[in-house]
Amino acid sequence: MKFAASYTPLLFIKPFCKKLNCSLAAMALTLTVSAGARAEDDIYLVNLTDDKVSHVANITQRPGYDNQPHFTPDSKALLFTAMFTVKQEDETTQQTDSMRYDLGTAQLTNLTNSAASEYSPTVTPDGEHFSVIRVGSDGRQLLWQYPLNETGADAKAKGSSLYPELFDVGYHVWLTDDELLLFVLGEPMQLQRASIDDKESHVVDMNIGRTLRKIPGTELFSYNKEHGQGWQMYIYNPEQKATHANINLPSQNMYYAWHMDGSLLTAIGNKVYQAKIDLTPTPEAVTLKQPNVSGVKWAIWQDFSKDCDGNITRMVMSEDQQHFAFVCNTEK
């Protein structure tokens, strides 16, 4: 398998921008870059053989923000969010696009290439599109979709808002062809269940974290909530429209992923831990004690300390269990 050694920010090399068909249009989301320390986020792609690491590569080795990895259902590509930097007059501005990294060829493609900022690219249930959180010129965050297999002007022209009446969406996961769970910004943060067809939504829970996931091999979904000792996992049953508390994550890290065997993964520093959990524990088993919660014991699944000189945050496993991707966060 081939890996891209690196790619370069738009600000520095124009030929690279042409190769990726990047846009240097006016930025919808403007941020000022400080002269001091700043966070760096790189995405690492891991090859797995029989659940063991066979190769690790930093596929976004450049300054800046690369985050929110998402494997396509066929396990042939990785979608992610990349922030590009340009200098406009006396101000440095930033804007994000949705990228696709082909696992077989290491080809990198800008899928949105727009003047707006898009986050959290996620393949839709029809397999023909991907949904994003798009930041409009007014700063409001809307749920949009773009065609998955088109780029450039064609993709931008076919982009559309899925739920224009619903603002301030932060993160999302698809329940069905029509319904989603949404992290909605507010005081407090809300978990909402929304219907695209009916343009209706209702609150499921409050004070939630940023990670919404489908639990492999089930019809259940997961999210987490913060309490005094860290982050506690919650399970949502969309058919019963019911939610219940489950285990604690073993650290202050709010991010987690599901292994395709049904176990739970999270990170402490640059090591990924694994736990087998009971999805329907008794109320007595769900406590706030650590590290053993609901009879769970956390053990190191993979040690990436030789690859990531920082903290692992977001992570995801491909459906064929042959690839794992994680974000390494460092401060430069």
Tab-separated table of C-alpha atoms in Angstrom:
chain	number	residue	atom	x	y	z
A	1	MET	CA	0.000	0.000	0.000
A	2	LYS	CA	1.282	3.457	-0.871
A	3	PHE	CA	1.179	6.389	1.495
A	4	ALA	CA	1.504	10.098	0.824
A	5	ALA	CA	4.572	11.397	2.592
A	6	SER	CA	3.139	14.853	3.153
A	7	TYR	CA	1.084	17.654	1.740
A	8	THR	CA	1.578	21.373	1.968
A	9	PRO	CA	-0.692	24.230	3.122
A	10	LEU	CA	-2.339	26.317	0.417
A	11	LEU	CA	-0.560	29.401	1.624
A	12	PHE	CA	2.852	28.226	0.498
A	13	ILE	CA	2.754	26.336	-2.812
A	14	LYS	CA	0.302	27.190	-5.572
A	15	PRO	CA	1.071	24.135	-7.794
A	16	PHE	CA	-0.092	21.891	-4.945
A	17	CYS	CA	-3.298	23.871	-4.783
A	18	LYS	CA	-3.916	23.321	-8.480
A	19	LYS	CA	-3.254	19.607	-8.118
A	20	LEU	CA	-5.933	19.328	-5.445
A	21	ASN	CA	-8.244	21.813	-7.181
A	22	CYS	CA	-8.236	23.944	-4.047
A	23	SER	CA	-10.083	27.206	-3.616
A	24	LEU	CA	-8.566	30.507	-2.579
A	25	ALA	CA	-11.906	32.269	-2.583
A	26	ALA	CA	-13.037	34.616	0.161
A	27	MET	CA	-13.286	32.791	3.463
A	28	ALA	CA	-16.602	32.441	5.240
A	29	LEU	CA	-15.054	31.510	8.548
A	30	THR	CA	-12.269	33.896	9.598
A	31	LEU	CA	-9.893	33.170	12.425
A	32	THR	CA	-6.804	35.023	13.598
A	33	VAL	CA	-3.721	32.879	14.036
A	34	SER	CA	-1.746	33.724	17.164
A	35	ALA	CA	1.997	34.179	17.042
A	36	GLY	CA	2.425	31.934	20.077
A	37	ALA	CA	1.931	28.209	20.583
A	38	ARG	CA	-0.802	26.540	18.577
A	39	ALA	CA	-2.318	23.075	18.447
A	40	GLU	CA	-1.407	20.749	15.611
A	41	ASP	CA	-3.654	17.887	14.547
A	42	ASP	CA	-2.386	15.168	12.221
A	43	ILE	CA	-4.198	12.054	11.038
A	44	TYR	CA	-2.401	8.723	11.253
A	45	LEU	CA	-3.493	5.756	9.162
A	46	VAL	CA	-2.870	2.320	10.657
A	47	ASN	CA	-2.855	-0.993	8.787
A	48	LEU	CA	-4.133	-3.901	10.863
A	49	THR	CA	-3.470	-7.603	10.342
A	50	ASP	CA	-5.379	-9.905	12.697
A	51	ASP	CA	-5.957	-6.884	14.950
A	52	LYS	CA	-2.220	-6.166	15.163
A	53	VAL	CA	-0.487	-3.090	13.777
A	54	SER	CA	1.462	-3.785	10.590
A	55	HIS	CA	2.097	-0.201	9.437
A	56	VAL	CA	1.519	3.357	10.676
A	57	ALA	CA	1.780	6.505	8.545
A	58	ASN	CA	1.082	10.177	9.113
A	59	ILE	CA	-0.989	11.010	6.016
A	60	THR	CA	-1.401	14.709	6.844
A	61	GLN	CA	2.099	15.678	7.810
A	62	ARG	CA	1.895	19.456	7.627
A	63	PRO	CA	1.289	22.416	9.949
A	64	GLY	CA	-2.314	23.027	10.892
A	65	TYR	CA	-5.590	21.276	11.551
A	66	ASP	CA	-6.490	17.899	10.017
A	67	ASN	CA	-9.198	16.120	11.947
A	68	GLN	CA	-12.509	14.215	12.068
A	69	PRO	CA	-11.521	11.031	10.163
A	70	HIS	CA	-14.341	8.899	8.746
A	71	PHE	CA	-13.932	5.710	6.702
A	72	THR	CA	-16.257	5.115	3.771
A	73	PRO	CA	-18.466	2.031	4.243
A	74	ASP	CA	-16.480	0.073	1.634
A	75	SER	CA	-13.276	0.705	3.650
A	76	LYS	CA	-11.540	2.045	0.533
A	77	ALA	CA	-11.178	5.692	1.505
A	78	LEU	CA	-10.851	7.990	4.481
A	79	LEU	CA	-12.731	11.288	4.626
A	80	PHE	CA	-11.519	14.061	6.909
A	81	THR	CA	-11.587	17.805	7.572
A	82	ALA	CA	-8.579	19.921	6.582
A	83	MET	CA	-8.005	23.564	7.449
A	84	PHE	CA	-6.220	25.710	4.868
A	85	THR	CA	-4.574	29.030	5.578
A	86	VAL	CA	-4.331	32.081	3.332
A	87	LYS	CA	-3.171	35.615	3.930
A	88	GLN	CA	-5.628	38.323	3.000
A	89	GLU	CA	-4.138	41.792	3.201
A	90	ASP	CA	-2.839	42.170	6.770
A	91	GLU	CA	-4.834	39.264	8.180
A	92	THR	CA	-4.271	35.511	8.217
A	93	THR	CA	-7.491	33.577	7.744
A	94	GLN	CA	-8.457	29.922	7.820
A	95	GLN	CA	-11.127	27.795	6.168
A	96	THR	CA	-11.901	24.082	6.136
A	97	ASP	CA	-12.781	21.661	3.339
A	98	SER	CA	-13.720	17.984	3.232
A	99	MET	CA	-10.969	15.737	1.901
A	100	ARG	CA	-10.834	12.149	0.651
A	101	TYR	CA	-7.721	9.973	0.983
A	102	ASP	CA	-7.792	6.857	-1.225
A	103	LEU	CA	-6.307	3.965	0.738
A	104	GLY	CA	-5.183	2.073	-2.362
A	105	THR	CA	-3.486	4.886	-4.271
A	106	ALA	CA	-2.764	7.480	-1.544
A	107	GLN	CA	-4.484	10.052	-3.775
A	108	LEU	CA	-5.828	13.072	-1.925
A	109	THR	CA	-8.898	14.895	-3.257
A	110	ASN	CA	-10.657	18.043	-2.093
A	111	LEU	CA	-14.343	17.094	-2.146
A	112	THR	CA	-15.955	20.430	-1.290
A	113	ASN	CA	-13.461	23.075	-2.393
A	114	SER	CA	-15.771	25.853	-1.296
A	115	ALA	CA	-15.572	29.317	0.208
A	116	ALA	CA	-17.560	28.097	3.219
A	117	SER	CA	-16.139	25.883	5.954
A	118	GLU	CA	-17.298	22.278	6.191
A	119	TYR	CA	-16.740	19.874	9.075
A	120	SER	CA	-17.403	16.224	9.963
A	121	PRO	CA	-17.734	14.573	6.517
A	122	THR	CA	-19.933	11.488	6.926
A	123	VAL	CA	-21.172	9.130	4.215
A	124	THR	CA	-24.975	9.198	4.023
A	125	PRO	CA	-27.049	5.982	4.151
A	126	ASP	CA	-27.605	6.024	0.371
A	127	GLY	CA	-23.847	5.727	-0.171
A	128	GLU	CA	-23.990	8.384	-2.898
A	129	HIS	CA	-23.444	11.481	-0.789
A	130	PHE	CA	-21.665	12.691	2.305
A	131	SER	CA	-23.122	15.022	4.903
A	132	VAL	CA	-21.224	17.836	6.593
A	133	ILE	CA	-21.695	20.651	9.069
A	134	ARG	CA	-21.404	23.762	6.910
A	135	VAL	CA	-20.672	27.185	8.385
A	136	GLY	CA	-22.563	29.886	6.496
A	137	SER	CA	-21.532	33.484	5.945
A	138	ASP	CA	-23.619	34.407	9.002
A	139	GLY	CA	-21.694	31.944	11.168
A	140	ARG	CA	-24.648	29.590	11.608
A	141	GLN	CA	-23.903	25.873	11.342
A	142	LEU	CA	-26.197	23.886	9.062
A	143	LEU	CA	-26.461	20.256	7.996
A	144	TRP	CA	-25.560	19.921	4.303
A	145	GLN	CA	-24.766	17.171	1.828
A	146	TYR	CA	-22.587	16.880	-1.287
A	147	PRO	CA	-22.194	14.133	-3.900
A	148	LEU	CA	-19.514	11.669	-2.828
A	149	ASN	CA	-18.025	10.887	-6.225
A	150	GLU	CA	-17.906	14.382	-7.731
A	151	THR	CA	-15.521	17.240	-7.049
A	152	GLY	CA	-14.972	20.845	-8.030
A	153	ALA	CA	-17.733	22.942	-9.555
A	154	ASP	CA	-20.062	19.974	-10.074
A	155	ALA	CA	-19.915	19.025	-6.413
A	156	LYS	CA	-20.430	22.592	-5.204
A	157	ALA	CA	-23.395	23.072	-7.528
A	158	LYS	CA	-25.081	19.951	-6.187
A	159	GLY	CA	-24.466	20.733	-2.541
A	160	SER	CA	-27.669	21.408	-0.610
A	161	SER	CA	-28.972	22.028	2.880
A	162	LEU	CA	-30.692	18.991	4.374
A	163	TYR	CA	-32.504	20.841	7.144
A	164	PRO	CA	-32.328	24.627	6.614
A	165	GLU	CA	-34.650	25.324	9.537
A	166	LEU	CA	-32.267	23.768	12.067
A	167	PHE	CA	-29.279	25.892	13.098
A	168	ASP	CA	-26.182	25.442	15.236
A	169	VAL	CA	-25.555	21.764	14.509
A	170	GLY	CA	-22.157	20.652	15.798
A	171	TYR	CA	-21.903	16.912	15.054
A	172	HIS	CA	-24.117	14.195	13.606
A	173	VAL	CA	-24.640	10.491	13.004
A	174	TRP	CA	-27.218	8.833	10.752
A	175	LEU	CA	-29.911	6.628	12.300
A	176	THR	CA	-31.792	5.775	9.085
A	177	ASP	CA	-32.119	7.129	5.537
A	178	ASP	CA	-34.163	9.982	6.994
A	179	GLU	CA	-33.226	10.412	10.645
A	180	LEU	CA	-30.136	11.549	12.528
A	181	LEU	CA	-28.852	12.165	15.998
A	182	LEU	CA	-27.448	15.687	16.286
A	183	PHE	CA	-25.194	17.488	18.722
A	184	VAL	CA	-26.770	20.954	18.814
A	185	LEU	CA	-24.868	23.920	20.236
A	186	GLY	CA	-26.471	25.789	23.091
A	187	GLU	CA	-26.543	26.287	26.831
A	188	PRO	CA	-26.587	23.433	27.543
A	189	MET	CA	-25.498	21.312	24.575
A	190	GLN	CA	-28.340	19.121	23.331
A	191	LEU	CA	-28.707	15.694	21.764
A	192	GLN	CA	-31.528	15.965	19.246
A	193	ARG	CA	-33.197	13.393	17.025
A	194	ALA	CA	-34.150	14.949	13.697
A	195	SER	CA	-36.160	13.878	10.656
A	196	ILE	CA	-35.019	15.261	7.300
A	197	ASP	CA	-38.286	14.472	5.525
A	198	ASP	CA	-40.601	15.844	8.210
A	199	LYS	CA	-38.285	18.706	9.218
A	200	GLU	CA	-38.925	17.907	12.851
A	201	SER	CA	-36.561	17.452	15.762
A	202	HIS	CA	-36.835	16.837	19.479
A	203	VAL	CA	-34.447	16.799	22.422
A	204	VAL	CA	-33.210	13.389	23.581
A	205	ASP	CA	-30.709	14.475	26.250
A	206	MET	CA	-28.692	17.437	27.505
A	207	ASN	CA	-25.075	18.274	28.424
A	208	ILE	CA	-23.624	15.781	25.957
A	209	GLY	CA	-20.132	15.300	24.509
A	210	ARG	CA	-18.957	15.587	20.904
A	211	THR	CA	-18.769	11.915	19.906
A	212	LEU	CA	-21.862	10.253	18.424
A	213	ARG	CA	-21.418	6.676	17.183
A	214	LYS	CA	-23.263	3.683	15.763
A	215	ILE	CA	-22.509	0.543	17.791
A	216	PRO	CA	-21.356	-2.216	15.393
A	217	GLY	CA	-23.567	-5.261	15.051
A	218	THR	CA	-26.509	-3.586	16.758
A	219	GLU	CA	-29.214	-1.018	16.134
A	220	LEU	CA	-27.943	1.022	19.073
A	221	PHE	CA	-26.074	4.327	19.199
A	222	SER	CA	-23.774	5.882	21.772
A	223	TYR	CA	-22.851	9.286	23.130
A	224	ASN	CA	-21.306	10.528	26.364
A	225	LYS	CA	-21.898	13.023	29.132
A	226	GLU	CA	-19.512	14.761	31.484
A	227	HIS	CA	-19.685	14.388	35.231
A	228	GLY	CA	-17.326	15.157	38.077
A	229	GLN	CA	-15.050	12.200	37.332
A	230	GLY	CA	-14.824	12.458	33.554
A	231	TRP	CA	-17.016	11.184	30.746
A	232	GLN	CA	-19.711	8.524	31.043
A	233	MET	CA	-21.012	6.498	28.106
A	234	TYR	CA	-24.724	6.479	27.288
A	235	ILE	CA	-26.570	4.077	24.992
A	236	TYR	CA	-29.517	5.183	22.856
A	237	ASN	CA	-32.111	2.754	21.485
A	238	PRO	CA	-33.815	4.517	18.545
A	239	GLU	CA	-36.650	1.991	18.306
A	240	GLN	CA	-37.571	2.326	21.964
A	241	LYS	CA	-36.591	6.015	22.004
A	242	ALA	CA	-34.827	5.282	25.275
A	243	THR	CA	-31.396	6.158	26.644
A	244	HIS	CA	-29.491	4.741	29.605
A	245	ALA	CA	-26.139	5.252	31.292
A	246	ASN	CA	-23.319	2.767	30.857
A	247	ILE	CA	-19.593	2.740	31.629
A	248	ASN	CA	-17.131	5.530	32.241
A	249	LEU	CA	-14.301	6.365	29.897
A	250	PRO	CA	-11.074	5.849	31.876
A	251	SER	CA	-9.719	9.386	31.594
A	252	GLN	CA	-10.627	12.965	30.823
A	253	ASN	CA	-10.604	12.142	27.095
A	254	MET	CA	-14.126	12.545	25.702
A	255	TYR	CA	-13.295	10.781	22.438
A	256	TYR	CA	-13.867	7.111	21.768
A	257	ALA	CA	-14.570	4.648	18.961
A	258	TRP	CA	-16.088	1.209	18.594
A	259	HIS	CA	-14.016	-1.748	17.506
A	260	MET	CA	-15.887	-3.817	14.915
A	261	ASP	CA	-15.897	-6.713	17.388
A	262	GLY	CA	-18.142	-4.615	19.641
A	263	SER	CA	-15.552	-3.567	22.207
A	264	LEU	CA	-14.922	0.055	23.116
A	265	LEU	CA	-11.741	2.000	22.363
A	266	THR	CA	-10.457	5.230	23.884
A	267	ALA	CA	-7.070	6.828	24.457
A	268	ILE	CA	-4.957	7.899	27.381
A	269	GLY	CA	-2.141	10.034	26.028
A	270	ASN	CA	-0.769	8.212	22.988
A	271	LYS	CA	-1.988	4.738	23.929
A	272	VAL	CA	-5.345	3.287	22.856
A	273	TYR	CA	-7.208	1.238	25.454
A	274	GLN	CA	-9.884	-1.396	24.906
A	275	ALA	CA	-12.736	-2.745	27.021
A	276	LYS	CA	-15.471	-5.319	26.566
A	277	ILE	CA	-18.722	-3.911	27.834
A	278	ASP	CA	-22.259	-5.010	28.606
A	279	LEU	CA	-24.631	-2.865	26.537
A	280	THR	CA	-27.504	-3.521	28.960
A	281	PRO	CA	-25.990	-3.524	32.461
A	282	THR	CA	-28.159	-3.497	35.543
A	283	PRO	CA	-28.641	-0.070	37.154
A	284	GLU	CA	-26.601	-1.312	40.136
A	285	ALA	CA	-23.644	-2.051	37.837
A	286	VAL	CA	-23.494	1.468	36.438
A	287	THR	CA	-21.438	3.510	38.884
A	288	LEU	CA	-18.937	6.332	38.634
A	289	LYS	CA	-16.058	4.258	39.995
A	290	GLN	CA	-12.874	3.962	37.966
A	291	PRO	CA	-11.134	2.126	36.381
A	292	ASN	CA	-13.617	-0.751	36.822
A	293	VAL	CA	-17.158	0.190	35.829
A	294	SER	CA	-19.935	-2.314	35.111
A	295	GLY	CA	-17.361	-5.086	35.553
A	296	VAL	CA	-15.150	-3.545	32.868
A	297	LYS	CA	-11.358	-3.626	32.890
A	298	TRP	CA	-9.448	-1.435	30.453
A	299	ALA	CA	-6.304	-2.808	28.809
A	300	ILE	CA	-3.893	-1.367	26.249
A	301	TRP	CA	-5.006	-2.286	22.734
A	302	GLN	CA	-2.254	-0.485	20.808
A	303	ASP	CA	0.682	1.678	21.906
A	304	PHE	CA	1.346	4.516	19.443
A	305	SER	CA	3.936	6.346	21.537
A	306	LYS	CA	6.574	5.842	18.810
A	307	ASP	CA	4.318	7.527	16.243
A	308	CYS	CA	2.349	10.181	18.127
A	309	ASP	CA	4.325	12.666	20.193
A	310	GLY	CA	1.212	14.036	21.817
A	311	ASN	CA	-2.333	12.969	22.717
A	312	ILE	CA	-4.675	10.822	20.657
A	313	THR	CA	-8.135	12.363	20.348
A	314	ARG	CA	-10.588	11.287	17.632
A	315	MET	CA	-10.318	7.752	16.273
A	316	VAL	CA	-12.215	5.376	13.994
A	317	MET	CA	-11.952	1.819	12.646
A	318	SER	CA	-12.835	0.720	9.105
A	319	GLU	CA	-15.678	-1.747	8.692
A	320	ASP	CA	-13.361	-4.408	7.268
A	321	GLN	CA	-11.189	-4.104	10.425
A	322	GLN	CA	-8.057	-3.704	8.306
A	323	HIS	CA	-7.543	0.000	9.004
A	324	PHE	CA	-7.630	2.309	11.997
A	325	ALA	CA	-7.249	6.084	11.934
A	326	PHE	CA	-6.513	8.429	14.790
A	327	VAL	CA	-5.789	12.115	15.340
A	328	CYS	CA	-2.582	13.008	17.139
A	329	ASN	CA	-2.794	16.386	18.846
A	330	THR	CA	0.406	18.208	19.694
A	331	GLU	CA	1.261	21.799	20.531
A	332	LYS	CA	3.893	23.577	18.449
